[in-house]
mmCIF file of C-alpha atoms in Angstrom:
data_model
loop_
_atom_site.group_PDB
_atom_site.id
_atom_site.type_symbol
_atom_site.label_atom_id
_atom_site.label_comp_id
_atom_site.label_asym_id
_atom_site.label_seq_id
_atom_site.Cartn_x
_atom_site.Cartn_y
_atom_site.Cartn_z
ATOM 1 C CA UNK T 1 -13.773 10.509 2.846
ATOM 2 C CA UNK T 2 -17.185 12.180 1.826
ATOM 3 C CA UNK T 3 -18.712 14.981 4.314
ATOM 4 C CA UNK T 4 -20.713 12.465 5.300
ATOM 5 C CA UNK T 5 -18.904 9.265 6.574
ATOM 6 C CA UNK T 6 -17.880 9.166 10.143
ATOM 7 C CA UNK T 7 -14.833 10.309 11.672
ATOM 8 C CA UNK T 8 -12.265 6.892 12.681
ATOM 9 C CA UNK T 9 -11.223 6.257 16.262
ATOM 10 C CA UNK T 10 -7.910 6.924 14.741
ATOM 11 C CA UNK T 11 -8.711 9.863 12.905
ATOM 12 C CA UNK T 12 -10.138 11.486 15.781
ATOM 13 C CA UNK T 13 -6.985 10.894 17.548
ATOM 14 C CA UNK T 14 -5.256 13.300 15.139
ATOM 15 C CA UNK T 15 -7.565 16.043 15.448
ATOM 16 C CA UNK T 16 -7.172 15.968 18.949
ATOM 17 C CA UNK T 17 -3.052 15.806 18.921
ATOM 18 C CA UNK T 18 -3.667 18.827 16.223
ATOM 19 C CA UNK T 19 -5.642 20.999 18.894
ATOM 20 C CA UNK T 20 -3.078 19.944 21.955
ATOM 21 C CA UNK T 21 -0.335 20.961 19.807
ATOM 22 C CA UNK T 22 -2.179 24.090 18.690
ATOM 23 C CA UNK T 23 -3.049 24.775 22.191
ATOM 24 C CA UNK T 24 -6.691 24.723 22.058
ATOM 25 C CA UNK T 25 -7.507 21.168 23.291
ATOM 26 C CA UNK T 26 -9.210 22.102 26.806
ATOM 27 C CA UNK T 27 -10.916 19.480 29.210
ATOM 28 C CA UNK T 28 -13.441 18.680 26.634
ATOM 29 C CA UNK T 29 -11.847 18.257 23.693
ATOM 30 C CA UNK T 30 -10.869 20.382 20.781
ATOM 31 C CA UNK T 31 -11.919 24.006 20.934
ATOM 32 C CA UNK T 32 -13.547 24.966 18.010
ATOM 33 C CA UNK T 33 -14.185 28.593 18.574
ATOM 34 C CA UNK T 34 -11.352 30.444 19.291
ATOM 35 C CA UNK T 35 -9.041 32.449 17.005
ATOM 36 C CA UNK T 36 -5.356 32.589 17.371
ATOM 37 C CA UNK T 37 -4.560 34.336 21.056
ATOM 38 C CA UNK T 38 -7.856 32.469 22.576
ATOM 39 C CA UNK T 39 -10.028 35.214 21.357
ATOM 40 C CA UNK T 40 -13.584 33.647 20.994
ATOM 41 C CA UNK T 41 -15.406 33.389 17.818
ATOM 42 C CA UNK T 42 -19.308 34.011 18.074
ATOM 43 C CA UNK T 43 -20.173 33.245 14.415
ATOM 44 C CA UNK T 44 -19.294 29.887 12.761
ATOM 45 C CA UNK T 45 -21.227 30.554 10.008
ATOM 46 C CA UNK T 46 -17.549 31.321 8.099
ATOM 47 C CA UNK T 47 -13.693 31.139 9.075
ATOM 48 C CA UNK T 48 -13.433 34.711 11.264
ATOM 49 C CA UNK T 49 -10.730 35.814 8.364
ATOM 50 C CA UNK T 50 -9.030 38.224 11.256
ATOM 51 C CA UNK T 51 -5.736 39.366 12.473
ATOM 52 C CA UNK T 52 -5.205 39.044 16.208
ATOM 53 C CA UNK T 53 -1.976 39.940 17.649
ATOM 54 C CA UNK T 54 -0.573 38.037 20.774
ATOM 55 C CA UNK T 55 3.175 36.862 22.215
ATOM 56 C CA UNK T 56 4.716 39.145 19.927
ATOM 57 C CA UNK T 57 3.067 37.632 16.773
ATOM 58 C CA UNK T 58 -0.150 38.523 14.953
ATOM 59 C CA UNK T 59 -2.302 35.730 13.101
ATOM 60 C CA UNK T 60 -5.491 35.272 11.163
ATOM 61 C CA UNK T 61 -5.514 31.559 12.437
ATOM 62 C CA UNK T 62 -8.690 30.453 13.956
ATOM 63 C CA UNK T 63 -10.735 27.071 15.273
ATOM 64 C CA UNK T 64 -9.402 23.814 16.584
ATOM 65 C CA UNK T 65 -6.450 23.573 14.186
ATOM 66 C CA UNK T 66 -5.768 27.071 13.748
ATOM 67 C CA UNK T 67 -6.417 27.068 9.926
ATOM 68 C CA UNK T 68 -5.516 30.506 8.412
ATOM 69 C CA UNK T 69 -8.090 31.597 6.003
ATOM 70 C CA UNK T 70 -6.699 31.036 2.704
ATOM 71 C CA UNK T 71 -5.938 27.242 4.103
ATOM 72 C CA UNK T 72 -9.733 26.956 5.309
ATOM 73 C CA UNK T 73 -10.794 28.208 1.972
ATOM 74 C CA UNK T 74 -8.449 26.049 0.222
ATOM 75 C CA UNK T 75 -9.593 22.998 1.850
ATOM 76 C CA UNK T 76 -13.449 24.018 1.663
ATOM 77 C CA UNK T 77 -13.116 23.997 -2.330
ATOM 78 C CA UNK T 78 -11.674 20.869 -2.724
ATOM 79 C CA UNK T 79 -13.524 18.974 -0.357
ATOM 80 C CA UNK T 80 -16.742 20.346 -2.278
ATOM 81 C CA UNK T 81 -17.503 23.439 -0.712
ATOM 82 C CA UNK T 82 -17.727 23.075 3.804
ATOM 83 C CA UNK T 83 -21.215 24.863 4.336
ATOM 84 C CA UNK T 84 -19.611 27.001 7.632
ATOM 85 C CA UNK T 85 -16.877 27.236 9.939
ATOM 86 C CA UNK T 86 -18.643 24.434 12.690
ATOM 87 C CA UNK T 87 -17.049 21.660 14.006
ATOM 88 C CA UNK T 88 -17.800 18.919 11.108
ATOM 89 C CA UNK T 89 -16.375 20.960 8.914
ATOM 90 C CA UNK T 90 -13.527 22.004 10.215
ATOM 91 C CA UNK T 91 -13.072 18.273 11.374
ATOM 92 C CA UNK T 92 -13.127 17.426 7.570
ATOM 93 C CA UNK T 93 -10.942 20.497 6.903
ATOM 94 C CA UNK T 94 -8.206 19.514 9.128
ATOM 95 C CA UNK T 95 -8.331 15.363 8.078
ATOM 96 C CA UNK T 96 -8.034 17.096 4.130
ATOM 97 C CA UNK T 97 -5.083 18.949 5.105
ATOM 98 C CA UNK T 98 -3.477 15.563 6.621
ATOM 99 C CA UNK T 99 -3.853 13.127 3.626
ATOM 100 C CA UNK T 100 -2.286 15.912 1.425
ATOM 101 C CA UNK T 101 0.772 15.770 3.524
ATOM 102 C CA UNK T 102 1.196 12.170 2.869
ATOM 103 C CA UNK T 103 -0.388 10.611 6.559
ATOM 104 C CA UNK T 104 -3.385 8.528 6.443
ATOM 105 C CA UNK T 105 -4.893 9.792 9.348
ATOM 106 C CA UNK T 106 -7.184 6.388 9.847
ATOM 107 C CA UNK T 107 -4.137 4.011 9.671
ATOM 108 C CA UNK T 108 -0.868 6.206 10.460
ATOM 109 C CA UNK T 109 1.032 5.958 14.191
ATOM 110 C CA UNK T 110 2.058 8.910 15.785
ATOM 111 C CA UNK T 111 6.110 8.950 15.155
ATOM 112 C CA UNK T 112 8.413 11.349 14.620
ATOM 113 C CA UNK T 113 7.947 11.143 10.949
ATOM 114 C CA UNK T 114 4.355 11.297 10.502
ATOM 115 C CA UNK T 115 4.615 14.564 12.594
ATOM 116 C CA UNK T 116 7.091 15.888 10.624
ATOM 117 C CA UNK T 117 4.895 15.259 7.863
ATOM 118 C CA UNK T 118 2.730 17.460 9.063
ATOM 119 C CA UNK T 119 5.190 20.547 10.401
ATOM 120 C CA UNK T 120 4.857 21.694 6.888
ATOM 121 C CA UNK T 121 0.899 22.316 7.690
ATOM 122 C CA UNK T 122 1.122 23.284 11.187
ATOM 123 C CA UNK T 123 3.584 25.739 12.971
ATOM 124 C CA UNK T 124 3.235 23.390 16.367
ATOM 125 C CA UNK T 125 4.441 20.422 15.432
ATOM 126 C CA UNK T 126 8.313 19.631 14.953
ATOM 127 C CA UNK T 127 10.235 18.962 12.270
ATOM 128 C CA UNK T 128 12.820 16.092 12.436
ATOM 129 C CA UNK T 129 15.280 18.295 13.265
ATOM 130 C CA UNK T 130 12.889 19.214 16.608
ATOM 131 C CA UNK T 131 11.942 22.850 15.489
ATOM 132 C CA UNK T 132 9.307 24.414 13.987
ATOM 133 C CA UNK T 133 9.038 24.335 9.965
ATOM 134 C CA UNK T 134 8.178 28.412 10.278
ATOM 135 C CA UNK T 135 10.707 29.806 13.297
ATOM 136 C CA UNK T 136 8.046 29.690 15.721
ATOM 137 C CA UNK T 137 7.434 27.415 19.027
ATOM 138 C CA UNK T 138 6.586 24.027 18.580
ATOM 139 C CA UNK T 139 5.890 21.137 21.147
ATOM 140 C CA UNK T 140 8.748 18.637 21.524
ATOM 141 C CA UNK T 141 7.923 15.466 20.095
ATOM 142 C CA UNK T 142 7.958 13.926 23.603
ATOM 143 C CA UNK T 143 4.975 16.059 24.466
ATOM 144 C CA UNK T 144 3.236 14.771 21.186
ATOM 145 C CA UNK T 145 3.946 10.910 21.600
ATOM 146 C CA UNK T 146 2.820 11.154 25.448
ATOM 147 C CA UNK T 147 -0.972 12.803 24.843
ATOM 148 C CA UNK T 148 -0.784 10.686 21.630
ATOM 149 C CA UNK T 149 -0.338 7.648 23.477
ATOM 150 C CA UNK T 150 -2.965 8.805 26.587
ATOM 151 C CA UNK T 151 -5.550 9.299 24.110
ATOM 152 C CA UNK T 152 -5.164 5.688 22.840
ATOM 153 C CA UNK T 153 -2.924 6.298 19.427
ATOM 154 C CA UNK T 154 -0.226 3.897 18.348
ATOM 155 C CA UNK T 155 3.264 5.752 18.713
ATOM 156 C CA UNK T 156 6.723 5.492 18.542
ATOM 157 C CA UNK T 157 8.752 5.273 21.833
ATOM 158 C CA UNK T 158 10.045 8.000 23.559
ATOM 159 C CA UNK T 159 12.914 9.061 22.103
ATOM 160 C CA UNK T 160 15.617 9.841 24.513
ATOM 161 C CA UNK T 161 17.412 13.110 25.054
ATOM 162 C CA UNK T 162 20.518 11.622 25.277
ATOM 163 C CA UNK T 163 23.948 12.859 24.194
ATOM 164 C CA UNK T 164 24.470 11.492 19.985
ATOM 165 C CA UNK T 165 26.060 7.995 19.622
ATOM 166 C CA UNK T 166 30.296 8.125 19.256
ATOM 167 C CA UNK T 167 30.850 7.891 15.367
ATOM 168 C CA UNK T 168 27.823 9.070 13.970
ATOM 169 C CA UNK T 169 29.635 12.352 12.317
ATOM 170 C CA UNK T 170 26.094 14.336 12.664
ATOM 171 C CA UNK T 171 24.359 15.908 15.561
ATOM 172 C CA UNK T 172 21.337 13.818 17.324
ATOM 173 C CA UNK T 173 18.527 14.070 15.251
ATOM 174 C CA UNK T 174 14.762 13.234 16.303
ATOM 175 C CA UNK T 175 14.648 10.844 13.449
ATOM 176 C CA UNK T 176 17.581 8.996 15.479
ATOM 177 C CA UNK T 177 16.174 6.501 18.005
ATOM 178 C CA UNK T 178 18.036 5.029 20.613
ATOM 179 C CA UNK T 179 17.674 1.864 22.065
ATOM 180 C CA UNK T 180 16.397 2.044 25.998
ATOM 181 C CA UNK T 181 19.821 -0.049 26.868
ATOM 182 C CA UNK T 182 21.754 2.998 25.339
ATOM 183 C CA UNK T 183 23.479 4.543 28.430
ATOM 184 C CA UNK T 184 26.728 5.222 27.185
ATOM 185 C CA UNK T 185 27.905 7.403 24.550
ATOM 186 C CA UNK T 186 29.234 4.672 22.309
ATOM 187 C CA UNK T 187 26.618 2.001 22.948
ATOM 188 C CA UNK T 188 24.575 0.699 20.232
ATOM 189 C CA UNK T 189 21.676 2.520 18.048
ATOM 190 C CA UNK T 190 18.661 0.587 17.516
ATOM 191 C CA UNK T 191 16.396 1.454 14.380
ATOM 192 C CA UNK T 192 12.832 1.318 14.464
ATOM 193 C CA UNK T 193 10.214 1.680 11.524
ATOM 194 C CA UNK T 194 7.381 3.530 11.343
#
C-alpha cells in the first residue's frame, strides 16, 4: 500500500477493532491523540516518545493503536519515512504492523486466529489461549467479534463459553469452536475455517 492509496472498507474496520481493543475508540472513531492512560497529546508533529504511568503500569504507548516509540519508528522507516504522528500516518503505521503479522487487513475476517495473529503486536488482543501475549489485560474475543461484527466486518461466530467436549484430553481452547447444538458435555464439535 503506498502513503497515498486509500484506506479499504475492510481495512478501516481493523483500525477501528485496534482502537476498541486499545481502549481509545470513543463515539467518533479512533482517538488519535492520546498517550497511554488517556493523557492528551498536543503535538502530532512526532510520536510523544513518553512514559506515563497508570493502573499500576507505566507506558510510552501513544495514538489510536498505542504504538510504543521504537514500533512507530520502526514502522515509519520502512514504510518510507511517515512525515508526523497525524492520523494518516499512524493509519498507515498500524495497517504496516498488520501485514507483518501475517493478516491482510483488506481481505482477512475477524476470527480467533487472525487476532491471535496480532496479540504478538498488541497487548489487547488475545491469544488463542484467551490471554494476553505480554501478562497484561486483554479483551475476550467475544468482545472483539461483537464490535467487529457491528462495524460491518466478516467474523467468526461466537464462540461459546461452554464447559470442553468429553474426550478431548486438553482444556477448551479459543481456537476450539463449538457447534450452537452443543449443549451437552459430550455432544459433537463442529470445525470451522477461517
Amino acid at each position: 500500500m503506498s502513503n497515498s492509496a486509500p484506506i479499504s472498507p475492510n481495512a478501516r474496520r481493523w483500525l477501528n477493532l485496534i482502537s476498541y481493543a486499545e481502549g481509545t475508540y470513543g463515539n467518533r472513531g479512533p482517538r488519535y491523540d492520546v498517550t497511554f492512560g488517556y493523557t492528551p497529546i498536543k503535538d502530532l508533529s512526532r510520536h510523544p516518545n513518553r512514559v506515563v504511568s497508570a493502573g499500576g503500569y507505566s507506558s510510552a504507548a501513544a495514538g489510536a493503536y498505542q504504538f510504543m516509540p521504537a514500533t512507530y519508528a520502526g514502522a515509519s522507516k520502512a514504510l518510507g519515512g511517515l512525515p508526523d504522528f497525524r492520523e494518516r500516518s499512524q493509519d498507515l503505521a498500524a495497517l504496516y504492523l498488520v501485514r507483518q503479522r501475517g493478516v491482510d487487513p483488506d481481505r482477512s475476517a475477524v476470527t480467533p486466529e487472525t487476532v491471535a495473529k496480532l496479540a504478538p503486536e498488541w497487548a489487547s488482543f488475545p491469544t488463542l489461549q484467551g490471554s494476553s501475549y505480554y501478562g497484561q489485560p486483554s479483551k475476550p474475543i467475544n468482545d472483539l467479534l461483537r464490535f467487529a461484527k457491528s462495524q460491518g466486518a466478516t467474523t467468526a461466530p461466537l464462540v461459546p463459553n461452554l464447559p470442553p467436549p468429553q474426550g478431548k484430553g486438553r482444556p477448551f481452547a479459543v481456537g476450539d469452536y463449538i457447534s450452537p447444538e452443543y449443549t451437552r458435555p459430550g455432544a459433537g464439535v463442529a470445525s470451522q475455517g477461517a
